[in-house]
Coordinates of C-alpha atoms in Angstrom, one line a residue:
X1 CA 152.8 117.9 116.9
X2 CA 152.2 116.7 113.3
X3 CA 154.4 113.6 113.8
X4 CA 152.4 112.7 117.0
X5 CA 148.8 113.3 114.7
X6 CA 150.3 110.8 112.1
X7 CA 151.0 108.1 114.8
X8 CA 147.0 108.8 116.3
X9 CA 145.9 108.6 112.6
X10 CA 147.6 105.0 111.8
X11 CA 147.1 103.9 115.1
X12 CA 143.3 104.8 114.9
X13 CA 143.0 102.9 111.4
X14 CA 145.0 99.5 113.0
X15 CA 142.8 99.1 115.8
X16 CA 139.7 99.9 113.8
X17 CA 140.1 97.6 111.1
X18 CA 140.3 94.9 114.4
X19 CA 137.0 96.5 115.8
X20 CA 135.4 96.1 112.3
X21 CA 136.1 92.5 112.2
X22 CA 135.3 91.5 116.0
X23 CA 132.3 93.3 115.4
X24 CA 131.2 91.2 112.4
X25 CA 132.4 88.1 114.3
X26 CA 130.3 88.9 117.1
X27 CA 127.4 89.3 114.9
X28 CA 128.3 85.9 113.8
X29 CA 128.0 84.5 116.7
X30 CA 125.3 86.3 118.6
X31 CA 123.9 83.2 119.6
X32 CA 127.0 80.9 121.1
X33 CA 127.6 81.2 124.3
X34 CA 128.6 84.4 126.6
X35 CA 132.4 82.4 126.7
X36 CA 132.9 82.6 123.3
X37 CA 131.4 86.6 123.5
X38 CA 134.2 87.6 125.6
X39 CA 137.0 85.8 124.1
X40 CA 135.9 87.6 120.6
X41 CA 135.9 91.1 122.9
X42 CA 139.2 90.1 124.5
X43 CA 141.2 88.9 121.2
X44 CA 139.5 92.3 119.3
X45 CA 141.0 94.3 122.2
X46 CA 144.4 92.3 122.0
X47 CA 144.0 92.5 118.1
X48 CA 143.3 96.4 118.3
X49 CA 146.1 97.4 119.6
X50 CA 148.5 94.9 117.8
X51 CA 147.4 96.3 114.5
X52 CA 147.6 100.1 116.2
X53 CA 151.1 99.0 117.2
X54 CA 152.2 97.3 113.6
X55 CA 150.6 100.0 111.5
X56 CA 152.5 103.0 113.5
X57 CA 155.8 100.7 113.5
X58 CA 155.4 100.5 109.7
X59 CA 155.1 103.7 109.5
X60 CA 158.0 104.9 111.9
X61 CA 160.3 101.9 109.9
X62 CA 161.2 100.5 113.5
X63 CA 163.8 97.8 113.2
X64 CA 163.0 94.2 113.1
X65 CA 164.3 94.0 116.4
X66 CA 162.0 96.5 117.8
X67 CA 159.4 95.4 116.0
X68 CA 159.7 91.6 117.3
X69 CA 160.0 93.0 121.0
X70 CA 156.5 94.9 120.6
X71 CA 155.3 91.8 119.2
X72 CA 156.2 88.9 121.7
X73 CA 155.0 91.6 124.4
X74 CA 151.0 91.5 122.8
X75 CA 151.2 87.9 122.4
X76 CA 151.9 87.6 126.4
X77 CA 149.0 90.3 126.4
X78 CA 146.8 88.2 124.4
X79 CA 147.6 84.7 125.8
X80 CA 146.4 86.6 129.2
X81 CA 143.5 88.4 128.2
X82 CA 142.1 85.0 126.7
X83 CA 142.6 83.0 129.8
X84 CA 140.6 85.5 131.4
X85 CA 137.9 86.2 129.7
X86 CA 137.7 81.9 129.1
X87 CA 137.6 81.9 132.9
X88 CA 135.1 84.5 133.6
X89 CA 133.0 83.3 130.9
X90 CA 132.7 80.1 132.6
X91 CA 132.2 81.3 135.9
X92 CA 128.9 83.6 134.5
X93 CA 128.1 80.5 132.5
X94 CA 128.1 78.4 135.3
X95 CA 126.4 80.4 138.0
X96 CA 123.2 81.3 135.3
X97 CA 122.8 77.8 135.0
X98 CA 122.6 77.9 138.8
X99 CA 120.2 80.3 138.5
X100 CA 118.0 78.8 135.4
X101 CA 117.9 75.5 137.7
X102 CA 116.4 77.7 140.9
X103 CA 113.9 78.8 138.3
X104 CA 112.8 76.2 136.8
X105 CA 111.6 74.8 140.5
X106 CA 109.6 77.4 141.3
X107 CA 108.0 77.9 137.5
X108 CA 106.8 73.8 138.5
X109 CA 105.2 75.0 141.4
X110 CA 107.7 75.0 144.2
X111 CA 109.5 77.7 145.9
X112 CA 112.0 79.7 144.5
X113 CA 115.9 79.5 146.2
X114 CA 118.5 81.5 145.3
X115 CA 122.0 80.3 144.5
X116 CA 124.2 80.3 147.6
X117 CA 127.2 81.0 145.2
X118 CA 128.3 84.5 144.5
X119 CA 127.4 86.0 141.2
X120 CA 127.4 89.3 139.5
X121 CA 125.3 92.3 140.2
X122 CA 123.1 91.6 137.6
X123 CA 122.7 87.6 137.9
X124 CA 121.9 89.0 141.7
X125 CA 119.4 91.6 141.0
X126 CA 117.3 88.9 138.8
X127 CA 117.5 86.4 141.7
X128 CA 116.2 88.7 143.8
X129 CA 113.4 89.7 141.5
X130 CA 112.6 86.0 141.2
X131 CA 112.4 85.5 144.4
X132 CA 110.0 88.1 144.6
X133 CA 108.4 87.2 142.2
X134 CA 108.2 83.5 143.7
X135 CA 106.4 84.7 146.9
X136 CA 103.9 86.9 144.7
X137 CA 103.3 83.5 143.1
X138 CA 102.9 81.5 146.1
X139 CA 100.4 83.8 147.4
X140 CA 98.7 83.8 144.3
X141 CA 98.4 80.0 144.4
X142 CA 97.5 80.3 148.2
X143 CA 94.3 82.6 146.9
X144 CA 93.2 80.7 144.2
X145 CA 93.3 77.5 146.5
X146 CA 91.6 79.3 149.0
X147 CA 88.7 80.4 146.3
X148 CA 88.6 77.2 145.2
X149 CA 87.6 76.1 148.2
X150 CA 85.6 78.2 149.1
X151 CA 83.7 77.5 145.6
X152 CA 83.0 74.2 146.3
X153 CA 81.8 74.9 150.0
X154 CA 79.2 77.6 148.2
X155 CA 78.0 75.1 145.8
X156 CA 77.6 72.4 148.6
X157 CA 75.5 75.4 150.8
X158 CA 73.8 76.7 147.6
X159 CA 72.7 72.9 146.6
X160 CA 71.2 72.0 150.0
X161 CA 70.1 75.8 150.1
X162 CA 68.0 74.7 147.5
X163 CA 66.9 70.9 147.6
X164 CA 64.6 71.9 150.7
X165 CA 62.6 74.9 149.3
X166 CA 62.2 73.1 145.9
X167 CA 60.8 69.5 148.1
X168 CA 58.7 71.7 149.7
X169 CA 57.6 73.1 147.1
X170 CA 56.9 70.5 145.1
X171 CA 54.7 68.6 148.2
X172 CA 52.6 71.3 148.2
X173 CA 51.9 71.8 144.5
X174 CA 51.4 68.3 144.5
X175 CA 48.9 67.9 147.8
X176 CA 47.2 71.5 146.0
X177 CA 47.0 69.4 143.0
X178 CA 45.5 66.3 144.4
X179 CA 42.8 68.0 146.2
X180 CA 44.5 67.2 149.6
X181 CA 45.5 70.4 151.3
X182 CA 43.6 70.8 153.8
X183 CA 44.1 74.5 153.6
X184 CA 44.5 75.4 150.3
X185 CA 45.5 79.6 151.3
X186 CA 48.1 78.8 153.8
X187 CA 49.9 76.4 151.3
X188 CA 49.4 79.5 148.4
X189 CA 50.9 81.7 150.9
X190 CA 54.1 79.4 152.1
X191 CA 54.5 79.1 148.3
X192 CA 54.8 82.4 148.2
X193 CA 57.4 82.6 150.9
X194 CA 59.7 79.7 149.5
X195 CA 59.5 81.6 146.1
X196 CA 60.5 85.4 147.4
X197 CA 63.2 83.3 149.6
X198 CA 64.8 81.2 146.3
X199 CA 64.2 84.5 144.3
X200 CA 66.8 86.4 147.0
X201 CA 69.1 83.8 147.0
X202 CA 69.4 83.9 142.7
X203 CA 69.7 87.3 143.0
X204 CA 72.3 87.5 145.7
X205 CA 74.5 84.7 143.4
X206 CA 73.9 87.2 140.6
X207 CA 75.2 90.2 142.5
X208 CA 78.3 87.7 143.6
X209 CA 79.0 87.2 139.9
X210 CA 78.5 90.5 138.7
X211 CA 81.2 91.5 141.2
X212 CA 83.7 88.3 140.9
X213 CA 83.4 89.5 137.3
X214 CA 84.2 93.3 137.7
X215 CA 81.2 93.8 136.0
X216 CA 79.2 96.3 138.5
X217 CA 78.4 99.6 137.4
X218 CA 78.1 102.0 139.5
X219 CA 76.1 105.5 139.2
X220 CA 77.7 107.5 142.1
X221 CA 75.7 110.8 143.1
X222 CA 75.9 112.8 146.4
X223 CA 73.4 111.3 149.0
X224 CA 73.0 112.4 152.7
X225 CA 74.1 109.5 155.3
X226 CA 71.5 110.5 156.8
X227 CA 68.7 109.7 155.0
X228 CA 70.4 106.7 153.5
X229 CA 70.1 105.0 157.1
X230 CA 66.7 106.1 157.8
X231 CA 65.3 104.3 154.6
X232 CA 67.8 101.3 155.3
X233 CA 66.2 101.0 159.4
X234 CA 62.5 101.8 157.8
X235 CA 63.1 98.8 155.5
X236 CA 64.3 97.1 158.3
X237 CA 62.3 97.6 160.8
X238 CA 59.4 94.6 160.0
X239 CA 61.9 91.9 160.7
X240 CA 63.4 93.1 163.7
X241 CA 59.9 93.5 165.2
X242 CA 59.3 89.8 164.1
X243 CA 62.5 89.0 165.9
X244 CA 62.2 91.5 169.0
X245 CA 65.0 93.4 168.2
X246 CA 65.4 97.3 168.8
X247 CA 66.5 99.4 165.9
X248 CA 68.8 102.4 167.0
X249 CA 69.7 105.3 164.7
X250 CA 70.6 107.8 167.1
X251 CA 74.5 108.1 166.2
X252 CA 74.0 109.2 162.5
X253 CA 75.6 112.3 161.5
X254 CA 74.8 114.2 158.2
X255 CA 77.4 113.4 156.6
X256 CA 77.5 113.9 152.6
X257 CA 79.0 111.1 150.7
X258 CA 79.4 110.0 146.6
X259 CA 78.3 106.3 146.1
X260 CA 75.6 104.2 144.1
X261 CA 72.0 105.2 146.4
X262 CA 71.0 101.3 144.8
X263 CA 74.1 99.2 145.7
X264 CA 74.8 101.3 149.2
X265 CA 71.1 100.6 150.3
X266 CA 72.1 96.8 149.4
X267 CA 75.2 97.6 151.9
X268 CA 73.0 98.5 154.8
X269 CA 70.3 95.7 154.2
X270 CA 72.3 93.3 154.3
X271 CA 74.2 94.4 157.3
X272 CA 71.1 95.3 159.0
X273 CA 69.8 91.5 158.6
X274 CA 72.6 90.0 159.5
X275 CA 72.9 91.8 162.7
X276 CA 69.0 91.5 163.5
X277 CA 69.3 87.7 162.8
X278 CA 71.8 87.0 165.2
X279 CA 71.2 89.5 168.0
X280 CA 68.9 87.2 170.4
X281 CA 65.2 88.7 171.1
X282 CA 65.0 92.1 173.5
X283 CA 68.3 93.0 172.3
X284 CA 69.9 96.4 170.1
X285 CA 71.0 96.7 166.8
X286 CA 72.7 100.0 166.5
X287 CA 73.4 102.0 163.2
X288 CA 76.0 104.7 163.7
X289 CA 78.0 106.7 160.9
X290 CA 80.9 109.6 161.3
X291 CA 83.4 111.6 159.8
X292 CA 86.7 110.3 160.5
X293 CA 90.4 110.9 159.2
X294 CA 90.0 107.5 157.3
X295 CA 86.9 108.9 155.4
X296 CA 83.1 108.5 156.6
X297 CA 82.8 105.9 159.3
X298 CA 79.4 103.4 158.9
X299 CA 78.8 100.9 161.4
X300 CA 76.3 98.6 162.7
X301 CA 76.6 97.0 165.8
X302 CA 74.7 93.9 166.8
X303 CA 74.2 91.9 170.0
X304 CA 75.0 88.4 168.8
X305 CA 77.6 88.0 172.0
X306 CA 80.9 88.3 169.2
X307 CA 82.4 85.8 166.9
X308 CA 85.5 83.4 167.8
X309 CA 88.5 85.3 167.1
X310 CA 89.6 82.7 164.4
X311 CA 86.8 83.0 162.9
X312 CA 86.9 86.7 162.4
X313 CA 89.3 86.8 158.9
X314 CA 86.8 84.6 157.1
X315 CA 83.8 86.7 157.7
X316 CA 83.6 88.4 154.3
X317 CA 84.6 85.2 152.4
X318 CA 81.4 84.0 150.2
X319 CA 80.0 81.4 151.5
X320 CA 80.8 81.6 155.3
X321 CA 77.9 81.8 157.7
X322 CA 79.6 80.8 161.3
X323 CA 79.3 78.5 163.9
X324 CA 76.3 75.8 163.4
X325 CA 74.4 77.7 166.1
X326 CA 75.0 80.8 164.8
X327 CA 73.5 80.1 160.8
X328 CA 70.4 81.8 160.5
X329 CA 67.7 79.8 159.2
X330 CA 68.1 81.3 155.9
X331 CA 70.6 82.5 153.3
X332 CA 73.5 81.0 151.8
X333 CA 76.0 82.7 153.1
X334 CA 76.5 85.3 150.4
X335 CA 75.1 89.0 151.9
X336 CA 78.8 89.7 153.6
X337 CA 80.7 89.0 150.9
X338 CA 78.3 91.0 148.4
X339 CA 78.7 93.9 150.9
X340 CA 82.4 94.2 150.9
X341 CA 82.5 93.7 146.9
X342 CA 80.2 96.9 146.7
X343 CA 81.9 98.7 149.3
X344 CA 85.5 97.7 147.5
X345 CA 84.1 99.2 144.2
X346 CA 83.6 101.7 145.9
X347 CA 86.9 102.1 147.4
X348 CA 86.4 101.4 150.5
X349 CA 86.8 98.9 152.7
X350 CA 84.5 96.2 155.4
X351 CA 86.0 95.3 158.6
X352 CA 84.5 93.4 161.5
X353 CA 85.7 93.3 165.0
X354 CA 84.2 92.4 168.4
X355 CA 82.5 94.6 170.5
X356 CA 81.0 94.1 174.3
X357 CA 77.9 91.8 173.8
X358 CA 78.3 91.4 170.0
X359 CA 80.1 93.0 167.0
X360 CA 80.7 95.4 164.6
X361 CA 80.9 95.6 161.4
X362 CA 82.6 99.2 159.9
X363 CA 82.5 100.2 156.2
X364 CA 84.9 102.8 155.9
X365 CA 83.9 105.1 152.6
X366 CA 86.0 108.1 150.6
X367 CA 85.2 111.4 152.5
X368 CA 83.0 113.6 150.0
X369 CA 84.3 117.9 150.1
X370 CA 81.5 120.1 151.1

C-alpha cells in the first residue's frame, strides 16, 4: 500500500509540474487561435503523463530498456493526440468562420442563413439563436418601414388637413377686415368652427405623441360601465341628431371596471363619432358592454355597411381613414389610433370586425373583482 502511495505521489507531482506550465502557456496565448488552444491542451495531457511516467520510473530505477519502451510509446501518443487536436481545431475554426460570414449578412441588412455544414452543439445553438434573432430583426425593420410610412402619409393628411381651414380662415379675416362681409356674424361664427375644428386636431396629434412617447399617465379609479356610456351617448347625442343617427344603450351591463374616467371617456368619443359619421342617416349606432371570460367586453356597433376585408388590419394604424367615400369630412385620421393607444396602456386590446350592415369595433378591458 505504501509503495503504491509513493508512485500516486511522484506521479501526481510529474504531471502537475506539466499542468503548471500548459497553464501558463495558455495564458500566453489566450488570444491565438482555438488550434493552437487545443494543441497546448493536447501536448500538456501528452506531457502530463510523460513526466508522471518518468518521475515514477526514476523513482522505481527501471532499466534504460524499460524506460525507452515507455518513452517511444508517449511519443506515438503525443504525435496522435497533436494531429488531432490540429484537425479538430481546424474544423471548429473553419465552420465559425462559416458562421461569422452568415452573420455578417444579416448584421448588413439581409437575412440570416445558417451554414449547411455540420458543426458542434454549441456553434449550432448560436446559429439558431441568430437565426432567431434575424427574423426578430426583419420584423423589426418591417415595423419601422411600415411607421415610416405611415409618418409620411400623416403629415401629407395633416398638411392638407390644415392648408384649407387656415385659407379659409384667412379669407374671412381678411373680407371682415376690408369691410366686405356681407354678414359679418356668420363669418365670426364659421371662425369659430374652423378654430374648435384645428384646436381638435392639435390636440388629437398631442394625445398621438404623448402615447408614441410612452408618456401617458394614467389615474385608474373604479368607475361603473354604466355610467361611463351614458355620459359618453349624452355627449354624443347632438351630432348624431345632426346626422339622423339613433343612439342605442340598451345592452350596457353594470359592470365595475379600473381605468382613467378622462382617457376611457376619450375611448368612447371617439368611437362613438366614428361610428355616427359613417352610419348613413335613419340608421343605429349601438353601445353594448359585458362581462366576458376575456375581461369586460365594450362595443359599438355602427351601420356604415362594413369595411373591405383588406382593409380591416390597418384600421387602428394612425393616419388611416378608409376608402375615399368613406373619409368623413373631418379629422385626420388620428381618433382610432389614439383609442387603441389608451386602451393598450390600459392593457387591453381594440379589435374591429364586420358585422351585418356595418361593424364593430370591441375594446376588450382587465375584469375588475367585486
Amino acid at each position: 500500500m505504501r509503495d503504491m502511495l509513493l508512485i500516486a505521489l511522484f506521479a501526481f507531482l510529474g504531471a502537475a509540474s506539466a499542468g503548471v506550465l500548459g497553464a501558463c502557456v495558455l495564458l500566453l496565448i489566450r488570444r491565438w487561435s482555438l488550434t493552437a488552444h487545443l494543441a497546448v491542451v493536447a501536448g500538456v495531457a501528452v506531457a502530463a503523463m510523460l513526466a508522471g511516467t518518468l518521475a515514477v520510473a526514476q523513482a522505481m530505477f527501471l532499466s534504460a530498456h524499460d524506460l525507452s519502451v515507455v518513452t517511444t510509446v508517449v511519443a506515438m501518443a503525443a504525435v496522435v493526440s497533436m494531429v488531432t487536436a490540429l484537425l479538430l481545431g481546424r474544423w471548429v475554426v473553419a465552420r465559425s468562420r462559416e458562421l461569422a460570414l452568415a452573420a455578417r449578412s444579416f448584421g448588413d441588412g439581409g437575412d440570416f442563413a445558417a451554414p449547411e455544414r455540420p458543426s458542434t452543439a454549441e456553434l449550432a445553438a448560436l446559429s439558431r439563436e441568430l437565426e432567431a434573432t434575424s427574423v426578430r430583426l426583419a420584423e423589426s425593420r418591417d415595423r419601422e418601414r411600415a411607421l415610416e410610412s405611415s409618418r409620411r402619409e400623416l403629415v401629407a393628411w395633416i398638411s392638407h388637413d390644415l392648408r384649407t381651414p387656415l385659407a379659409g380662415l384667412r379669407a374671412m379675416a381678411e373680407a371682415l377686415e376690408d369691410g366686405v362681409a356681407a354678414e359679418p356674424d356668420r363669418y365670426l361664427r364659421q371662425i369659430r368652427t374652423e378654430v374648435e375644428r384645428l384646436n381638435d386636431m392639435v390636440g388629437d396629434l398631442f394625445e398621438l405623441s404623448r402615447i408614441h412617447a410612452g408618456t401617458l399617465t394614467l389615474s385608474p379609479s373604479r368607475i361603473s360601465l354604466y355610467d361611463l356610456i351614458g355620459d359618453a351617448l349624452a355627449g354624443a347625442d347632438p351630432l348624431a341628431r345632426e346626422h339622423g343617427v339613433r343612439l342605442l344603450g340598451d345592452g350596457v351591463e353594470p359592470v365595475p371596471v379600473e381605468v382613467d374616467g378622462r382617457e376611457m371617456s376619450r375611448v368612447l368619443g371617439n368611437l362613438l363619432v366614428n361610428a355616427i359619421r359613417r352610419t348613413p342617416a335613419d340608421g343605429t349606432v349601438a353601445v353594448a358592454a359585458r362581462r366576458s371570460d376575456e375581461g369586460v367586453v365594450l362595443s359599438v356597433t355602427d351601420g356604415c355597411g362594413g369595411i373591405p376585408e383588406e382593409d380591416l388590419p390597418r384600421v387602428f394604424d394612425t393616419g388611416w381613414r378608409g376608402t375615399h367615400a368613406r373619409t368623413p369630412p373631418a379629422g385626420a385620421g388620428l381618433g382610432l389610433a389614439i383609442v387603441r393607444g389608451i386602451v393598450e396602456a390600459h392593457r387591453g386590446s381594440a379589435t374591429v370586425r364586420n358585422v351585418t350592415g356595418g361593424c364593430r369595433f370591441e375594446v376588450i378591458l382587465p375584469a375588475t373583482e367585486g
